PDB file of C-alpha atoms and ligand atoms in Angstrom:
ATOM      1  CA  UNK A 118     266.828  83.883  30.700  1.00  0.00           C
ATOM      2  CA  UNK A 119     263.361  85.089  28.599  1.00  0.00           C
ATOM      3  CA  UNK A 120     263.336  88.645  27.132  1.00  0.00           C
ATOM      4  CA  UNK A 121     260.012  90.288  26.285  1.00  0.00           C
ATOM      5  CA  UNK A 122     260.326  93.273  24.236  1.00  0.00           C
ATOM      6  CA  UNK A 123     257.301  95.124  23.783  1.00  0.00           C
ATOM      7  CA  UNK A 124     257.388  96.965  19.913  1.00  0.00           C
ATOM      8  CA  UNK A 125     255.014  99.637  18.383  1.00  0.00           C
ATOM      9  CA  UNK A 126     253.722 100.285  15.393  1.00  0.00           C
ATOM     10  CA  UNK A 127     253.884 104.207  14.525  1.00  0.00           C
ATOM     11  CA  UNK A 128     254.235 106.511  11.546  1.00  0.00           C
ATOM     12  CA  UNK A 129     257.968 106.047  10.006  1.00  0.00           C
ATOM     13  CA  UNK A 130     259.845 108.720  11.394  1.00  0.00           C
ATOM     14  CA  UNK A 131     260.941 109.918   7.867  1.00  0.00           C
ATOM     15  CA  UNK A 132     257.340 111.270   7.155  1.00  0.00           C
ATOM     16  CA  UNK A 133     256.197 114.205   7.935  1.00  0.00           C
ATOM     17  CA  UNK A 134     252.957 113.783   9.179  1.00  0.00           C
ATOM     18  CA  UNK A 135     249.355 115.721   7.858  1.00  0.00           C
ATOM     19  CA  UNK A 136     246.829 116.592   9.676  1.00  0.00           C
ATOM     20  CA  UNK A 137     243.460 116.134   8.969  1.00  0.00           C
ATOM     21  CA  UNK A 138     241.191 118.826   8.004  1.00  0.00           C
ATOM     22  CA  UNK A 139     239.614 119.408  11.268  1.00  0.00           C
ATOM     23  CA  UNK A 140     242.486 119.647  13.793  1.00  0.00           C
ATOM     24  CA  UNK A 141     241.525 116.198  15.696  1.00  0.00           C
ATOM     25  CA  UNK A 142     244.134 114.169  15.044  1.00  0.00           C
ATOM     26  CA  UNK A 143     247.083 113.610  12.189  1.00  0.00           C
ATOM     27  CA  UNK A 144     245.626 112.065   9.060  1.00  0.00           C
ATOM     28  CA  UNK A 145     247.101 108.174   8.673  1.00  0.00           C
ATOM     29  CA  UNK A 146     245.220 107.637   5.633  1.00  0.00           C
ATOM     30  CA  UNK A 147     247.767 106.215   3.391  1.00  0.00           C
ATOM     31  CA  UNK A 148     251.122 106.882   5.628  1.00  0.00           C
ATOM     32  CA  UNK A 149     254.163 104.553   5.882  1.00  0.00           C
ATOM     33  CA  UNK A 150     254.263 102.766   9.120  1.00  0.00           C
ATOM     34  CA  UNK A 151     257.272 101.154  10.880  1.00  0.00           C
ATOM     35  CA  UNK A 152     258.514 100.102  14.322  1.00  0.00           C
ATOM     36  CA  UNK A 153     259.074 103.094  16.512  1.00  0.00           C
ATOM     37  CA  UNK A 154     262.529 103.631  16.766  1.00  0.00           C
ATOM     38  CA  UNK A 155     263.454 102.984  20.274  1.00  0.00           C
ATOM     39  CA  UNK A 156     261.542  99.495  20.336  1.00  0.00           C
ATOM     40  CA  UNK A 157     263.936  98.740  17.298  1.00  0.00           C
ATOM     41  CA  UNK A 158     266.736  99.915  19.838  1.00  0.00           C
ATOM     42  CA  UNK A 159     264.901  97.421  22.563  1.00  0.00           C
ATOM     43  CA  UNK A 160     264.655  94.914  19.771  1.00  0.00           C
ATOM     44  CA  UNK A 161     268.645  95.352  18.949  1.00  0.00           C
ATOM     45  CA  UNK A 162     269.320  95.085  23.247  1.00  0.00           C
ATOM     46  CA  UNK A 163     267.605  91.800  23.714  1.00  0.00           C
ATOM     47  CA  UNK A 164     269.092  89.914  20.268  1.00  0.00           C
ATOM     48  CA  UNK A 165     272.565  91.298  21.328  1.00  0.00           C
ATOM     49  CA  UNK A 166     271.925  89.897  24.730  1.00  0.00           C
ATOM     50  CA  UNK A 167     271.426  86.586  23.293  1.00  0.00           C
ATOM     51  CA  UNK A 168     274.030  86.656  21.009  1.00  0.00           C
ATOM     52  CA  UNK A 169     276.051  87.262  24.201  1.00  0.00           C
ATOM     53  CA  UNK A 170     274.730  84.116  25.522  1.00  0.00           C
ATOM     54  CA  UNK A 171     272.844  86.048  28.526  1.00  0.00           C
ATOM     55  CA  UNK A 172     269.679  85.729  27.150  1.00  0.00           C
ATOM     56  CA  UNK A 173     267.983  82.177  25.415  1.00  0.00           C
ATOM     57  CA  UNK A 174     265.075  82.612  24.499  1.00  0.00           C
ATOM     58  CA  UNK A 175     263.314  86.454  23.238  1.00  0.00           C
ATOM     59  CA  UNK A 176     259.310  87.289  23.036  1.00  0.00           C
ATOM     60  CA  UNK A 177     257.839  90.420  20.514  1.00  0.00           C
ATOM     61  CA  UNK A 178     254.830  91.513  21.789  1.00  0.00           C
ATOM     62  CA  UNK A 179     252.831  94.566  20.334  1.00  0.00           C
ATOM     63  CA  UNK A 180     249.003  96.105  21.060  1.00  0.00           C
ATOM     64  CA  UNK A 181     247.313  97.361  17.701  1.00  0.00           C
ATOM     65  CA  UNK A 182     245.285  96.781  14.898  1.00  0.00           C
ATOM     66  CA  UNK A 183     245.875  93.495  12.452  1.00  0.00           C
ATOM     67  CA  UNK A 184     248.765  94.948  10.106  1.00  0.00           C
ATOM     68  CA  UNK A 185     250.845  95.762  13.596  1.00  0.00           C
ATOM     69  CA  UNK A 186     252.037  92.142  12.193  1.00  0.00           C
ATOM     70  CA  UNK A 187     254.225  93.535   9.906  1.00  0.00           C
ATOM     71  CA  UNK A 188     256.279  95.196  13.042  1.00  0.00           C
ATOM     72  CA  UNK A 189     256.492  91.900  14.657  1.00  0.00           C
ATOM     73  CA  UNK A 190     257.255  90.260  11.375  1.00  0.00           C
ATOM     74  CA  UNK A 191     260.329  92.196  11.253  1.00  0.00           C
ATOM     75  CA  UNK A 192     261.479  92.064  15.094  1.00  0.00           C
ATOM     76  CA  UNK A 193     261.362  88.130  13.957  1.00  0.00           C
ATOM     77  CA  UNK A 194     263.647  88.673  11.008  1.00  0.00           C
ATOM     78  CA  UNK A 195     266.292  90.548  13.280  1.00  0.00           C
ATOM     79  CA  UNK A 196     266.161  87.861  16.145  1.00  0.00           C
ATOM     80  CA  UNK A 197     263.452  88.122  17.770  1.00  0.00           C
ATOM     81  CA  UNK A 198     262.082  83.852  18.288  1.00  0.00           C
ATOM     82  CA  UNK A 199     258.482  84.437  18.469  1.00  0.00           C
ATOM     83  CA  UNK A 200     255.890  86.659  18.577  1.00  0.00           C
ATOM     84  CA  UNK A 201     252.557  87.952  20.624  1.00  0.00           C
ATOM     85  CA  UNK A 202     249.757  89.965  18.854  1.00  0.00           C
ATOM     86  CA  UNK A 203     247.244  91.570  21.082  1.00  0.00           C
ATOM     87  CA  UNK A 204     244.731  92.768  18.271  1.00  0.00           C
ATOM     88  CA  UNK A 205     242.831  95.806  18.852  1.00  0.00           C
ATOM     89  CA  UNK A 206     241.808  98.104  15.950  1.00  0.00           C
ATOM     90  CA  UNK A 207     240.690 101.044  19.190  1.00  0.00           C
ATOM     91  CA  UNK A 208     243.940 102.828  20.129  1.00  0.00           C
ATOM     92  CA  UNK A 209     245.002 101.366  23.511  1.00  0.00           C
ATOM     93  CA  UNK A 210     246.513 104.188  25.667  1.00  0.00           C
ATOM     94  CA  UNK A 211     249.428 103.762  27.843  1.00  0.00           C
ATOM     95  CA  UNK A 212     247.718 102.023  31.247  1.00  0.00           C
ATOM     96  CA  UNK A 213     246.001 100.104  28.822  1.00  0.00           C
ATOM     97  CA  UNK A 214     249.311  99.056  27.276  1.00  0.00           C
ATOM     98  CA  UNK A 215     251.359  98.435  30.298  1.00  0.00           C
ATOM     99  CA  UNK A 216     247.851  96.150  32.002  1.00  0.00           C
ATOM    100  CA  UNK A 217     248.230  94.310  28.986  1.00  0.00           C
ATOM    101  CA  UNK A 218     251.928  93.667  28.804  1.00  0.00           C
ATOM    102  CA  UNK A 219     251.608  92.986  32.762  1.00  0.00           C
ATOM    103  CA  UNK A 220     249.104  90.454  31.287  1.00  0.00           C
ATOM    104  CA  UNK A 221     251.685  88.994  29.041  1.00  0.00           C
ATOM    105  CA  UNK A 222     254.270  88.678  31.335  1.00  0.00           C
ATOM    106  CA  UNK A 223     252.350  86.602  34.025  1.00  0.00           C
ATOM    107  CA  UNK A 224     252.191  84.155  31.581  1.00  0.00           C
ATOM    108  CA  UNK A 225     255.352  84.472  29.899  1.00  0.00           C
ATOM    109  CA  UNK A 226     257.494  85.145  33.419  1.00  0.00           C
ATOM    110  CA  UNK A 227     260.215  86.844  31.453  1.00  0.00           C
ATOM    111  CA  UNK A 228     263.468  87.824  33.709  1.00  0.00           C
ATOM    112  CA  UNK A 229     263.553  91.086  31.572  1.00  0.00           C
ATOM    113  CA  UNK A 230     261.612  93.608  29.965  1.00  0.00           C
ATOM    114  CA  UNK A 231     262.937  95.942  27.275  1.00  0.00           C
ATOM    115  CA  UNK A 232     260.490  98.722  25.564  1.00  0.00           C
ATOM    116  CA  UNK A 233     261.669 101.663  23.873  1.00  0.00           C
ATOM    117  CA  UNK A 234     261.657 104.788  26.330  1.00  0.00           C
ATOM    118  CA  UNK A 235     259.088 106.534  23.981  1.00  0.00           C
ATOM    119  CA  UNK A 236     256.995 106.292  21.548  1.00  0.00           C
ATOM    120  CA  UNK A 237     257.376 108.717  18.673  1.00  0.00           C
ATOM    121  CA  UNK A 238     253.430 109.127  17.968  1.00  0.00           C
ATOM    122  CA  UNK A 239     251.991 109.695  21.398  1.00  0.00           C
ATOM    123  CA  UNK A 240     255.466 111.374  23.366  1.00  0.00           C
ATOM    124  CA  UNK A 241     254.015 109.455  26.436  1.00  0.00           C
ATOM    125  CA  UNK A 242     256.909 108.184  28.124  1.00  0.00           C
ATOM    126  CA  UNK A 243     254.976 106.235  30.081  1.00  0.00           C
ATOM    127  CA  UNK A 244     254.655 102.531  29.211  1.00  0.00           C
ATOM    128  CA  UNK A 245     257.411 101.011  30.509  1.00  0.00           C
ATOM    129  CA  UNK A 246     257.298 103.108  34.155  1.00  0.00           C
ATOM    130  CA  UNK A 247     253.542 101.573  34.790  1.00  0.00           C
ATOM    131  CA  UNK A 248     254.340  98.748  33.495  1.00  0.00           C
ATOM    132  CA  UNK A 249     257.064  98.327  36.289  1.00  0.00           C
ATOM    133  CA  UNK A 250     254.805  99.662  39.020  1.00  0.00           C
ATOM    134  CA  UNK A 251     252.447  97.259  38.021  1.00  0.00           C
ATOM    135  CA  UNK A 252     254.705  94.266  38.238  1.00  0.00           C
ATOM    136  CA  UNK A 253     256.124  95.866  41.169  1.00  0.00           C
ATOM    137  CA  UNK A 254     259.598  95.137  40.262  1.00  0.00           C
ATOM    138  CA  UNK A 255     262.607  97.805  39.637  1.00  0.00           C
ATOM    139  CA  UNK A 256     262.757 100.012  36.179  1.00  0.00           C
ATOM    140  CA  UNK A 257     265.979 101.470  34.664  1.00  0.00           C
ATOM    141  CA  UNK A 258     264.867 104.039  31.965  1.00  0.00           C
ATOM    142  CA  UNK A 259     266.590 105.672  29.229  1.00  0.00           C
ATOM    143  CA  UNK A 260     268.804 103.116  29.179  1.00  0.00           C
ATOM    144  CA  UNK A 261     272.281 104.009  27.480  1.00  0.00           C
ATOM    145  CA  UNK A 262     274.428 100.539  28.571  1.00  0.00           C
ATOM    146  CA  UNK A 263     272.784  97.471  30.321  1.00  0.00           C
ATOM    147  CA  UNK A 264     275.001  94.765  31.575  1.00  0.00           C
ATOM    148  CA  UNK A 265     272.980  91.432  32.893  1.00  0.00           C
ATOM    149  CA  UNK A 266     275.448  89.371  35.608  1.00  0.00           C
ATOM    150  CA  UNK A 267     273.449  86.843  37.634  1.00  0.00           C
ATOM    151  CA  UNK A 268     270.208  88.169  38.874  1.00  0.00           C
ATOM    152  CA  UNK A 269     271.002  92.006  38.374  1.00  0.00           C
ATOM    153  CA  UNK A 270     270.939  94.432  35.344  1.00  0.00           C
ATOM    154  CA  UNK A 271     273.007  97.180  35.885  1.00  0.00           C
ATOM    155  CA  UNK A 272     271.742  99.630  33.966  1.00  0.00           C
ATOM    156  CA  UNK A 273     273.384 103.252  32.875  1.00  0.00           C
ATOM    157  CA  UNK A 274     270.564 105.668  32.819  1.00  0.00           C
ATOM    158  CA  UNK A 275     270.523 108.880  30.436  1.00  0.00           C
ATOM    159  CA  UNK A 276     269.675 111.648  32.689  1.00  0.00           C
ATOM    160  CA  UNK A 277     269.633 115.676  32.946  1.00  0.00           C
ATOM    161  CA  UNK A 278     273.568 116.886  32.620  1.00  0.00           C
ATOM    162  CA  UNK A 279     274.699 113.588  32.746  1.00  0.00           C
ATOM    163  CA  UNK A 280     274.744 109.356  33.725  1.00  0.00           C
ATOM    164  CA  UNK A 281     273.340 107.618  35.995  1.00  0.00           C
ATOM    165  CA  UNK A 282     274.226 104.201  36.990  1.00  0.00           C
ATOM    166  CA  UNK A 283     271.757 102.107  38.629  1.00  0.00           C
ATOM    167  CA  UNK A 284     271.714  98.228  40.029  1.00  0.00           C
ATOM    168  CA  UNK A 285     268.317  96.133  40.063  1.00  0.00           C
ATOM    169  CA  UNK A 286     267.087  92.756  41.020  1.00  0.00           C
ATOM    170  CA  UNK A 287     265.709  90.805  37.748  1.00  0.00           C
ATOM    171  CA  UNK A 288     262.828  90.690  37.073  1.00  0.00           C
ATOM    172  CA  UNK A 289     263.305  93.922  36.060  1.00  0.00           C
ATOM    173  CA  UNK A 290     261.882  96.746  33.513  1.00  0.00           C
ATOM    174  CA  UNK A 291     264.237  98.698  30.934  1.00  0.00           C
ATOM    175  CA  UNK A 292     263.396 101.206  28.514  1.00  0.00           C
ATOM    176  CA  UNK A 293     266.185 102.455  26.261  1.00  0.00           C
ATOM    177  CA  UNK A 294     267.533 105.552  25.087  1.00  0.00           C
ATOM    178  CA  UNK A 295     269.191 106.691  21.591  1.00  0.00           C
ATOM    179  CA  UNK A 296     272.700 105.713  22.030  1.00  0.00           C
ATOM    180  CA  UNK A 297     272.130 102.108  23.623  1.00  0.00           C
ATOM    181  CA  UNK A 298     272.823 100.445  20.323  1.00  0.00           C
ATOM    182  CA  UNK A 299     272.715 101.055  16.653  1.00  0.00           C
ATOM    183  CA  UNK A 300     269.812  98.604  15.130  1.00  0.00           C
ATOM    184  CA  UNK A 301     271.222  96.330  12.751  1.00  0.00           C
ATOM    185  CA  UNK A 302     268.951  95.845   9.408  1.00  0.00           C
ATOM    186  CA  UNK A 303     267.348  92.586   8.724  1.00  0.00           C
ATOM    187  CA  UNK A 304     268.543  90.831   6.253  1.00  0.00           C
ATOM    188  CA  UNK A 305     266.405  89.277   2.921  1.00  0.00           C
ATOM    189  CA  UNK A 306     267.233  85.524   4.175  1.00  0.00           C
ATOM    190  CA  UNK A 307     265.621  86.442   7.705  1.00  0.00           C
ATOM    191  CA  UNK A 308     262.704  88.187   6.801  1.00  0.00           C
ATOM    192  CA  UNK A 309     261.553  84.774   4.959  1.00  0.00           C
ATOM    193  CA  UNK A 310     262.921  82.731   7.766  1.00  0.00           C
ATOM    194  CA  UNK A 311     260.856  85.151  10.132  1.00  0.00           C
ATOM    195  CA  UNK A 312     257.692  83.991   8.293  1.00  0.00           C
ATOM    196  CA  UNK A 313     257.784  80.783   9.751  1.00  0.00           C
ATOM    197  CA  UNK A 314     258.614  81.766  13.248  1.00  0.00           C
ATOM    198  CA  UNK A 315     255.921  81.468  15.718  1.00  0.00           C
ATOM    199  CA  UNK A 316     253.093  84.571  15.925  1.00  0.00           C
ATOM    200  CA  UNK A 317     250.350  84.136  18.501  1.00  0.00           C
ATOM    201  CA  UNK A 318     247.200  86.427  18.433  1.00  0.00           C
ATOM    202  CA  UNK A 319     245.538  87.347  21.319  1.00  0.00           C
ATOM    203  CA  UNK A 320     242.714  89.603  22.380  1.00  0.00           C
ATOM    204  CA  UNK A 321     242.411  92.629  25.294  1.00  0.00           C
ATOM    205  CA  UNK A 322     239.660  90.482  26.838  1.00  0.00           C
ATOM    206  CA  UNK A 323     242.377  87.285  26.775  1.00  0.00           C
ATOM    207  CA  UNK A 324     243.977  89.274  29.298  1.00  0.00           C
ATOM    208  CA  UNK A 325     240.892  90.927  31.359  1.00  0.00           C
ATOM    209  CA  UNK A 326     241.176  94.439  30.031  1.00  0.00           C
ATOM    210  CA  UNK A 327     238.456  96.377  28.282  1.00  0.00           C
ATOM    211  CA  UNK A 328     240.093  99.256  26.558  1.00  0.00           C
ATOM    212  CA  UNK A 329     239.441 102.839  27.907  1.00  0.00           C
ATOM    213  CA  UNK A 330     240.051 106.317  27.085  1.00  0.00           C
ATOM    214  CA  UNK A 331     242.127 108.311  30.225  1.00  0.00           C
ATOM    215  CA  UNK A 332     242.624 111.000  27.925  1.00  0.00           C
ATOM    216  CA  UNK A 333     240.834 112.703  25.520  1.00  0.00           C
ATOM    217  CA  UNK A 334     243.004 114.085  22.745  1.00  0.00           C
ATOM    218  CA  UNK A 335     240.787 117.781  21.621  1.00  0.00           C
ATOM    219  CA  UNK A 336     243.432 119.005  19.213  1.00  0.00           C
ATOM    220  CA  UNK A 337     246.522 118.504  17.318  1.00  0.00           C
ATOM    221  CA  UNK A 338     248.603 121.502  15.586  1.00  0.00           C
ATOM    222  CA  UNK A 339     251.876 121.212  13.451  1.00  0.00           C
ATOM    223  CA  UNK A 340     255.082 122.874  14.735  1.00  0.00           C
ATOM    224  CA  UNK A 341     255.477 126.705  13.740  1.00  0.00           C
ATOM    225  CA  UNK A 342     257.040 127.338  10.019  1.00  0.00           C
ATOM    226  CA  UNK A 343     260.643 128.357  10.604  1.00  0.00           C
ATOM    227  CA  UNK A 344     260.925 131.675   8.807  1.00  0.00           C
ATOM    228  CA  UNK A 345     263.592 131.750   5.555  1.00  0.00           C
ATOM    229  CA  UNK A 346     266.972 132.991   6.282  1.00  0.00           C
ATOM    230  CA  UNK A 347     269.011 135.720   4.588  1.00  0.00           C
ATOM    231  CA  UNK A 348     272.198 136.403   4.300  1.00  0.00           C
ATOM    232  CA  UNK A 349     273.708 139.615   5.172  1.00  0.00           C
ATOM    233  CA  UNK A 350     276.857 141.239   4.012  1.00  0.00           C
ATOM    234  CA  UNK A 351     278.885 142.602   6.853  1.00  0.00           C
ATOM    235  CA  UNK A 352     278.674 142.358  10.909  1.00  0.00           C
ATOM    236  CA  UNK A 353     277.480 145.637  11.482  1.00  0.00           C
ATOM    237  CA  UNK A 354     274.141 144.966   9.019  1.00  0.00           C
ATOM    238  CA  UNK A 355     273.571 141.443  11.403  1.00  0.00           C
ATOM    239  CA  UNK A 356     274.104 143.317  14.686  1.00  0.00           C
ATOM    240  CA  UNK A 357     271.820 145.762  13.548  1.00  0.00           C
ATOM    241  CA  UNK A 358     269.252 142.826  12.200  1.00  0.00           C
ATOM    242  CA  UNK A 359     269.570 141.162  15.701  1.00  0.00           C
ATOM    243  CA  UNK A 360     268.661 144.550  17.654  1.00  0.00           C
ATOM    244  CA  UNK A 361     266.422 146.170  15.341  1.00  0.00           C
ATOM    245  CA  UNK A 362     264.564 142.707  13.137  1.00  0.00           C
ATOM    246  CA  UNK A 363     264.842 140.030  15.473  1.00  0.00           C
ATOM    247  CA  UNK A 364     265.378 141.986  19.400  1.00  0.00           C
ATOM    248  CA  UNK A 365     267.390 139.320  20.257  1.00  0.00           C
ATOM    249  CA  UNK A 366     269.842 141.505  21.593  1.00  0.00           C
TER     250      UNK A 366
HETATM  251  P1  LIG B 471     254.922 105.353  25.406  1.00  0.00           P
HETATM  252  O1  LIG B 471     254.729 105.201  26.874  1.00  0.00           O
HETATM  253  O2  LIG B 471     253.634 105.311  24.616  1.00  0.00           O
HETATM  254  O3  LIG B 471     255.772 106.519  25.032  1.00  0.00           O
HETATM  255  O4  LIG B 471     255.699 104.043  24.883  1.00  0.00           O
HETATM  256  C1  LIG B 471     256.910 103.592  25.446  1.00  0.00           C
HETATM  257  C2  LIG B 471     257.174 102.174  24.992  1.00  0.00           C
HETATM  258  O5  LIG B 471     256.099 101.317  25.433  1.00  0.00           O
HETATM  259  C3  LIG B 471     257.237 101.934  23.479  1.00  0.00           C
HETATM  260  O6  LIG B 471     258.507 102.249  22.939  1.00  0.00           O
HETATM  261  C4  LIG B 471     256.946 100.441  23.419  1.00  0.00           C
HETATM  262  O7  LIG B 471     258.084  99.694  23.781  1.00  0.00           O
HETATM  263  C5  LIG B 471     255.872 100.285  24.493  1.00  0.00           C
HETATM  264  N1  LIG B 471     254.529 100.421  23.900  1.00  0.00           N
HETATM  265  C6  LIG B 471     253.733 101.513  23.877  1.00  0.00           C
HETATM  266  N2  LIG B 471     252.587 101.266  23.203  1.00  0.00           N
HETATM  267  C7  LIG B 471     252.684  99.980  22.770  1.00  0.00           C
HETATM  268  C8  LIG B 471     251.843  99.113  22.009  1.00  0.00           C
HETATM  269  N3  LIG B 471     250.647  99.530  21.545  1.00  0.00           N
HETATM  270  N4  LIG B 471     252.265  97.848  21.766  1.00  0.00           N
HETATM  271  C9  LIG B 471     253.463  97.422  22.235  1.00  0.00           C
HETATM  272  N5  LIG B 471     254.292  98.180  22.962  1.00  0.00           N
HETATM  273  C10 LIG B 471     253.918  99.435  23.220  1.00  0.00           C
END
């Protein structure tokens, strides 16, 4: 059974982003970039599912500009066999993404496709739900187990208050939640091995799809600055804070 995996490149989640002077967007002059975390969980599904013996054979593909290589560079050094660039230096916005992929996967006929459930830039959430539509096959999101037996995933879905376990006929769409898997590291032998593995570049137009803005982003603003705390010396002085300061009570 093929895997595709679909990985993006965003900031590393251990920055904290700037803006840039005018509002428009966040400033990624200079920022360290990695793979967004839950396509490093997707990543981590499909090389366990080989490892497992389910899966023989697993395709990277990402959308973005020429050093998105690096992310599929290191899906290679932790399993991944080979690779699919689709170089655009224009943002490509979810429908974009998922025509693309759909793109990809006509040629590639993969059984399954894992992409993270999010992607920590953009909050879309979106991706991997067109992408299903699109292929018009079944899509078990926020994936928290997935067991492959014959020609069904059973997937156990993250949901409100609770699980959810749902059965669908591969091929099939996953996106994955948090507590899937824990993402191993690569290791310094398999990022050199991974230089060798096979990386394919490819444009929008090699799949019919001229890029398009759906949504036009007119301002970004950073997250309100949490007030200091203080300390208070007795219960009476933080009821009376709560009541009087805060009016939380
Ligand atoms: P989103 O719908 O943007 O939140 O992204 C959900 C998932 O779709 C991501 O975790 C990736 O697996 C996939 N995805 C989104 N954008 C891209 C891209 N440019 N290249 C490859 N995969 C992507």
């Amino acid at each position: 059974m093929k895997i595709l995996v679909a990985v993006k490149r965003v900031i590393d989640y251990n920055v904290k982003p700037r803006l840039k002077a005018d509002n428009s967007d966040v400033d990624l002059t200079n920022l360290k970039m990695a793979m967004n975390p839950f396509c490093e969980i997707a990543v981590e599904e499909a090389v366990r599912l080989k490892e497992r013996g389910v899966a023989t054979e697993l395709v990277s593909v990402t959308i973005g500009p020429k050093a998105a290589q690096e992310q599929l560079r290191t899906s290679l050094a932790l399993g991944i066999d080979r690779a699919i660039h689709i170089e655009t230096e224009e943002a490509a916005q979810p429908l974009d993404v998922a025509k693309l992929l759909k793109g990809v996967v006509d040629a590639e006929q993969p059984q399954l496709v894992i992409l993270g459930k999010q992607s920590i830039d953009g909050d879309n959430n979106q991706t991997g739900q067109m992408l299903a539509t699109l292929m018009n096959v079944g899509q078990g999101t926020f994936a928290s187990e997935v067991a492959v037996e014959g020609d069904k995933v059973t997937v156990t879905r993250e949901i409100d208050g609770g699980l959810q376990t749902v059965q669908l006929n591969l091929p099939a769409v996953v996106t994955t939640d948090l507590r899937l898997n824990e993402p191993r590291y690569a290791s310094l032998p398999n990022i050199m091995k991974a230089k060798k593995k096979p990386l394919e570049t490819k444009t929008p137009a090699d799949y019919g799809v001229t890029l398009k803005t759906y949504v036009q982003q007119t301002q970004v603003a950073p997250p309100a600055e949490r007030q200091g705390g203080v300390k208070v010396d007795s219960v009476a002085t933080l009821v009376d804070k709560l009541k009087n300061e805060a009016k939380v009570i």
